[in-house]
Coordinates of C-alpha atoms in Angstrom, one line a residue:
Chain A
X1 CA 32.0 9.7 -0.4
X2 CA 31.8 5.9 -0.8
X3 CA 34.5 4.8 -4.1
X4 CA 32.6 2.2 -6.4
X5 CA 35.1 2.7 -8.8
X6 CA 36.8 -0.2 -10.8
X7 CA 39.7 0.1 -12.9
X8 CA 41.0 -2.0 -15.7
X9 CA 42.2 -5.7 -14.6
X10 CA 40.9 -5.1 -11.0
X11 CA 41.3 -8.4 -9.3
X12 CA 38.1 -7.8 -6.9
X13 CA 36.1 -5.5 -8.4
X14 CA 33.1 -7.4 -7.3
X15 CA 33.7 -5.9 -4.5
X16 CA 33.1 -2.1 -6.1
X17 CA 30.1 -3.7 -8.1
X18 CA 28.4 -5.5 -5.2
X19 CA 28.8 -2.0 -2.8
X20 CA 27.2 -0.1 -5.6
X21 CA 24.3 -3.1 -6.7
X22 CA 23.5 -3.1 -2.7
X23 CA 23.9 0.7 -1.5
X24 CA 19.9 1.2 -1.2
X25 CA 17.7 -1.6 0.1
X26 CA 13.7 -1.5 0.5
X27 CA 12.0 -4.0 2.1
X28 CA 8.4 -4.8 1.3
X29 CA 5.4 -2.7 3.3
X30 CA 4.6 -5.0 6.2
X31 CA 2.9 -5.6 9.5
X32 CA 4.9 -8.4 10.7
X33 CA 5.5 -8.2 14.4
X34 CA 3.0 -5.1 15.1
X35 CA 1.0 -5.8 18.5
X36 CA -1.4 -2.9 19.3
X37 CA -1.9 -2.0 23.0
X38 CA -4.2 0.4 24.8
X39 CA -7.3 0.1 22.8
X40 CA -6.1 0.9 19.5
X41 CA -6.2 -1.7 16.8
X42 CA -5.9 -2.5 13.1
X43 CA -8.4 -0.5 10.2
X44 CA -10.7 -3.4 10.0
X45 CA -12.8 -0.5 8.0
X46 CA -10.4 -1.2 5.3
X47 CA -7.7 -3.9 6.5
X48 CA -5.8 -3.3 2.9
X49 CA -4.8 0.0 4.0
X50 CA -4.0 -0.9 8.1
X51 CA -0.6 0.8 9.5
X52 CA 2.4 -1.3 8.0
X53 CA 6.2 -0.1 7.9
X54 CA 9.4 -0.9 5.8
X55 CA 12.6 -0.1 6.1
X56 CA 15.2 1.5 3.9
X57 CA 19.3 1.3 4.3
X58 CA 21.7 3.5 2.2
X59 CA 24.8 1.8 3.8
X60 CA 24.7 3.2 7.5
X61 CA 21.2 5.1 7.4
X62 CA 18.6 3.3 8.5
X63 CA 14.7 4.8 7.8
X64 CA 11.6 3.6 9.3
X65 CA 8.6 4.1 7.3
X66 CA 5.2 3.7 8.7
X67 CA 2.3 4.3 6.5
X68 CA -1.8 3.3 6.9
X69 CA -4.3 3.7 9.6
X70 CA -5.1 2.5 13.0
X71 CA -8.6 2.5 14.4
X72 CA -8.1 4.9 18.2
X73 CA -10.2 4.9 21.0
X74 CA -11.9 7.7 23.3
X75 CA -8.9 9.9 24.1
X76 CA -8.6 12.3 26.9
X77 CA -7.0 15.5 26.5
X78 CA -4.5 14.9 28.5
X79 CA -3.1 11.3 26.4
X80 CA 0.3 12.0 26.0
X81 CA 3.2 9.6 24.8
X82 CA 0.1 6.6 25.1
X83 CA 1.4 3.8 23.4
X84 CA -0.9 2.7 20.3
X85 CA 1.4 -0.1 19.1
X86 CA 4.4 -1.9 19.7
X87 CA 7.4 -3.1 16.9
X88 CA 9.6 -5.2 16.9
X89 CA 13.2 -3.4 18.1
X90 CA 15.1 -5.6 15.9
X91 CA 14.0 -2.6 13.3
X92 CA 16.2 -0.5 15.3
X93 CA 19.3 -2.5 16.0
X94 CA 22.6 -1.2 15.2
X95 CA 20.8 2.6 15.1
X96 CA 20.7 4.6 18.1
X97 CA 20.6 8.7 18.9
X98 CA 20.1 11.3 16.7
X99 CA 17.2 11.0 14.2
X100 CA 14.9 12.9 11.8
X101 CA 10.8 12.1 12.9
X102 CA 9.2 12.8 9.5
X103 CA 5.5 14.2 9.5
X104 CA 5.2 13.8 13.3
X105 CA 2.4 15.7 12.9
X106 CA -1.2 14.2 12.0
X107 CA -5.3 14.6 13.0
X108 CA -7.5 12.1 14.4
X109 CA -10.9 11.6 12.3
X110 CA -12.2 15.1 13.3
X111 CA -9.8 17.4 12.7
X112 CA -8.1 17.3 15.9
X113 CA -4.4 17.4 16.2
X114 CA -2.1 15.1 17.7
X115 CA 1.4 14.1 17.3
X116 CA 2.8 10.6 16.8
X117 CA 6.4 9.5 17.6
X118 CA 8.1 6.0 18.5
X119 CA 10.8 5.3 21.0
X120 CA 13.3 3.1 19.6
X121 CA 14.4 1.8 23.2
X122 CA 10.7 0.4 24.0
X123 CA 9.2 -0.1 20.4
X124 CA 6.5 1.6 21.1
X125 CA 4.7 3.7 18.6
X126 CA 2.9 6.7 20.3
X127 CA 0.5 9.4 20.4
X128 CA 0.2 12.4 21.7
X129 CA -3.4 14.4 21.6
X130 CA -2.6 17.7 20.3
X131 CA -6.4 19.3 19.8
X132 CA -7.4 22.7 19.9
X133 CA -10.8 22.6 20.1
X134 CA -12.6 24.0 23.5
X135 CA -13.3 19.8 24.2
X136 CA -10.1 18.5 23.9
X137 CA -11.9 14.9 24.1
X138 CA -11.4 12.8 21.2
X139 CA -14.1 10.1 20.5
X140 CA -12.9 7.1 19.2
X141 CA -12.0 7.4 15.5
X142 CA -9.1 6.5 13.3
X143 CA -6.3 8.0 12.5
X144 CA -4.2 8.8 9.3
X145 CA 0.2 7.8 9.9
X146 CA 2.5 9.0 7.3
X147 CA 5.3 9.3 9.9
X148 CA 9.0 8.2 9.2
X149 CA 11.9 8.2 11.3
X150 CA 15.5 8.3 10.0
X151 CA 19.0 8.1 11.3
Chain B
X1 CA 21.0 11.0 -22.6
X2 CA 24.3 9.0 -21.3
X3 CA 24.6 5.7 -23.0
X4 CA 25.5 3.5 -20.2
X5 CA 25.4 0.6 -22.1
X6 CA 28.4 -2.2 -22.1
X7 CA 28.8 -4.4 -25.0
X8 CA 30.9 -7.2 -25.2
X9 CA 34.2 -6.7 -25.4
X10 CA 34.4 -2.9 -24.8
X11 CA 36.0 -1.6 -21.7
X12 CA 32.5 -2.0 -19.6
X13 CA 34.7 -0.5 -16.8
X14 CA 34.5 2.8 -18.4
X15 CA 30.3 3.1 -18.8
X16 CA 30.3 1.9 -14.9
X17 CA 32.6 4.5 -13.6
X18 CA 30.3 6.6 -15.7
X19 CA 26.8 5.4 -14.5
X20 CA 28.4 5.3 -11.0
X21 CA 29.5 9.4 -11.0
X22 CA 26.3 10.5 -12.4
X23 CA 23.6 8.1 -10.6
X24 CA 24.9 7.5 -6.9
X25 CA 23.2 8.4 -4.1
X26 CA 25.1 9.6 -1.4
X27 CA 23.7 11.1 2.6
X28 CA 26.2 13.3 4.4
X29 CA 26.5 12.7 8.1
X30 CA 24.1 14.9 10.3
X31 CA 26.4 18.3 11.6
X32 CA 25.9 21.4 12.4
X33 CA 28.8 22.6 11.4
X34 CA 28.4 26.4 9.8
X35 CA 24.6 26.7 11.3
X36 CA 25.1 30.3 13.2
X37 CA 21.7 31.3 15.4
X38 CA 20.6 34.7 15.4
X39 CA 17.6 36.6 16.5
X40 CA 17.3 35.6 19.8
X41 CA 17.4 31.7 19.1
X42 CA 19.9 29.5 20.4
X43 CA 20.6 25.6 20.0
X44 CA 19.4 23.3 22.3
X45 CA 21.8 24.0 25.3
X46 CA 20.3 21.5 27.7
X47 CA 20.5 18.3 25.4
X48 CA 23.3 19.6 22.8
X49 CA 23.3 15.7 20.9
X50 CA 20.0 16.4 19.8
X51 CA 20.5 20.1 18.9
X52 CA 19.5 21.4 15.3
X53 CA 21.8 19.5 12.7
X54 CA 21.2 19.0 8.7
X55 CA 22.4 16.4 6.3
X56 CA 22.5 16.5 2.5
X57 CA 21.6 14.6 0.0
X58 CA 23.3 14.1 -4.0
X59 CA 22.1 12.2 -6.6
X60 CA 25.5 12.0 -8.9
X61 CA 26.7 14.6 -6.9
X62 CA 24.3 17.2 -7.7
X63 CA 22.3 18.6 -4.3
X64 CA 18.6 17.2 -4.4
X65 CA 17.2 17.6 -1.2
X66 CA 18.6 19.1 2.5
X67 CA 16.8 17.3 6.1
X68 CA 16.9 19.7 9.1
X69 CA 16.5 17.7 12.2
X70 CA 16.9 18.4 16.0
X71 CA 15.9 21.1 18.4
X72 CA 16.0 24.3 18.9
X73 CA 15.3 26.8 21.1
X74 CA 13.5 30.3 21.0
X75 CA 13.2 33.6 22.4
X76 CA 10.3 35.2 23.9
X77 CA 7.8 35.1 20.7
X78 CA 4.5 36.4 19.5
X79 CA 2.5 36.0 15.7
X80 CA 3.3 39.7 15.0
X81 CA 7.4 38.7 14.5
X82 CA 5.8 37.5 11.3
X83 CA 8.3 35.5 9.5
X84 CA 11.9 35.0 11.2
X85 CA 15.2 33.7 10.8
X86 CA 16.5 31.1 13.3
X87 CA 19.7 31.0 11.8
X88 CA 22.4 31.1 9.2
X89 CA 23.4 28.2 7.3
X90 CA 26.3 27.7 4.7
X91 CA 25.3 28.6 1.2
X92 CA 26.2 25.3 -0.8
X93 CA 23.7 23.1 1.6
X94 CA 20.8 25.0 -0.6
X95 CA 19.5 25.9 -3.8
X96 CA 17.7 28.9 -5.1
X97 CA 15.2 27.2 -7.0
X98 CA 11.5 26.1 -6.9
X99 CA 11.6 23.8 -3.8
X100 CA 9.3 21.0 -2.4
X101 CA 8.9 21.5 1.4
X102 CA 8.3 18.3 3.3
X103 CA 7.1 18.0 7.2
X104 CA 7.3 21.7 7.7
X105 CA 5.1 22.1 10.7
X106 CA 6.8 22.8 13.6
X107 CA 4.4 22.8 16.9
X108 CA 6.0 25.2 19.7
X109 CA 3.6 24.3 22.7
X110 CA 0.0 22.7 22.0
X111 CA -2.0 24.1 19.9
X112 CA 0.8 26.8 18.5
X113 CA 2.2 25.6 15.6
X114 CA 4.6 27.6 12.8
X115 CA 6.1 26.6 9.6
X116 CA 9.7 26.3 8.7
X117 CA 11.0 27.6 5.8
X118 CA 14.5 28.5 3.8
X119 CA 15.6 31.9 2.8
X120 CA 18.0 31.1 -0.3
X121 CA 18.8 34.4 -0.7
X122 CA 19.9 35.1 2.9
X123 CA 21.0 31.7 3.6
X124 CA 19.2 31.1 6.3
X125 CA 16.2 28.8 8.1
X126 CA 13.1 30.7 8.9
X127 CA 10.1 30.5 11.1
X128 CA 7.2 31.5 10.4
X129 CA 5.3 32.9 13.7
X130 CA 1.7 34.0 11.7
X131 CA 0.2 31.1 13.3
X132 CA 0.3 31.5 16.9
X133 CA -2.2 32.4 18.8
X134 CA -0.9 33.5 22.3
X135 CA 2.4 34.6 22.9
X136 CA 5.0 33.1 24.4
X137 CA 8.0 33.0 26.6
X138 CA 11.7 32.7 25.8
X139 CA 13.3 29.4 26.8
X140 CA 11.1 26.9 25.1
X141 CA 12.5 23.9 23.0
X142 CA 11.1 23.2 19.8
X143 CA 12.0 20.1 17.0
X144 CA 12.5 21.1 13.7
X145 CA 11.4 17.9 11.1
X146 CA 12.1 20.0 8.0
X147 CA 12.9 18.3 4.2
X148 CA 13.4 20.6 1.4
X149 CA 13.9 18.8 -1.7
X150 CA 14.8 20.4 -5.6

């Protein structure tokens, strides 16, 4: 357990303060450096609410936070791992292994499943079609990310 | 309420400490230390760094939320097993108390999916099987994604 504390006539207890004032950082919601690949691209239904991410650092954890919607193509049923974006991997510098994928799970437009995951060596975010229907096709739709991964 | 407040001349050292023991954040390291599979599941014995692990979470040193993450793998399974545990887990990394669960679903192949839960009464993470629809044989991997938060 990180020590913030600071006793009387501490010399450099800006130190302790500064640790403390700087323990959780969030950066703004943003789309900087987000290059869609493979047919899928930005909500232009409703651009305010396209896919965007952040980040936020207690000390060593790093989470990625992606949030908004990306407009899909025509999907086969067997799209798997197909990359719909790609970030930029300085968002994953310094952080490597295990992690925590957060609401992996999601549905195109149409109630079919699919699952949604990024590899932090290539950048790319990606999707996986899931659906249980008897026509495992998806048309081209939209599709919902609340996904977040965390170290 | 805890007056935090510092005034000018008062030791202002003193209502830091304070604010600083009741309203720190603090995230454990991901371990697996105490989790103990039963029922047939095991951890993930072919990739063992990404195995079933857990992490806490304090606010001011009281327990506010526990993150599962990792993989795990299963026995040979069908919906009638109903709800089951995977494991036992040490009691302090829980609470028994109304509980927000966060990205529960586990999927187990396509198309089969369960939801993860906690027994605080038996210490323990549990699947629920309800939701399968074909059954299926030992040996599979699955990832568990699991928050539970108080």
């Amino acid at each position: 357990m990180t020590d913030y504390t600071i006793l009387k006539g501490m010399s450099d207890w800006t130190i302790k303060y500064n640790a403390l004032a700087n323990s959780i950082v969030t950066s703004n919601w943003t789309t900087n450096g987000l290059v869609f690949v493979n047919g899928f691209a930005a909500f232009s239904q409703e651009i305010a609410n396209t896919i965007k991410y952040r980040t936020i650092d207690n000390k060593g954890t790093r989470t990625v936070q992606f949030a908004g919607a990306v407009k899909t193509p025509a999907l086969s049923a067997s799209a798997s791992g197909l990359a719909m974006l790609k970030v930029p991997l300085s968002l994953f510098e310094g952080h490597k292994g295990f992690i925590q994928q957060y609401d992996r799970y999601t549905c195109f437009w149409g109630d079919q499943w699919c699952v949604v995951q990024v590899k932090p060596e290539t950048g790319e975010l990606c999707v996986t079609n899931m659906s249980m229907r008897d026509d495992k096709n998806v048309k081209a739709s939209a599709l919902q990310i609340n996904y977040s991964i965390s170290w | 309420m805890t007056d935090y407040t510092m005034t000018k001349g008062s030791n202002w050292w003193q209502q830091y400490n304070q604010f600083v023991k009741d309203q720190t954040l603090e995230i454990s390291a991901w371990t697996d230390a105490g989790i103990s599979f039963i029922n047939g599941y095991t951890g993930n014995t072919s990739d063992m760094p990404n195995t079933l692990k857990y992490r806490t979470i304090t606010f001011g040193g009281v327990l506010i939320a526990t993150e599962f993450a990792g993989y795990v793998k299963h026995p040979a399974l069908t919906s009638s097993q109903g709800v089951v545990e995977i494991c036992k887990l040490p009691s302090a990394i829980m609470k028994s108390a109304f509980t927000k669960n966060l990205s529960v679903t586990g999927f187990i192949s396509t198309g089969q999916y369960t939801i993860l839960g906690l027994n605080t009464t038996d210490y323990a993470l549990t699947i629920n099987l309800w939701g399968l629809t074909k059954n299926l044989a030992a040996g599979g991997a699955f990832q568990v994604n699991a928050t539970f938060e108080w």
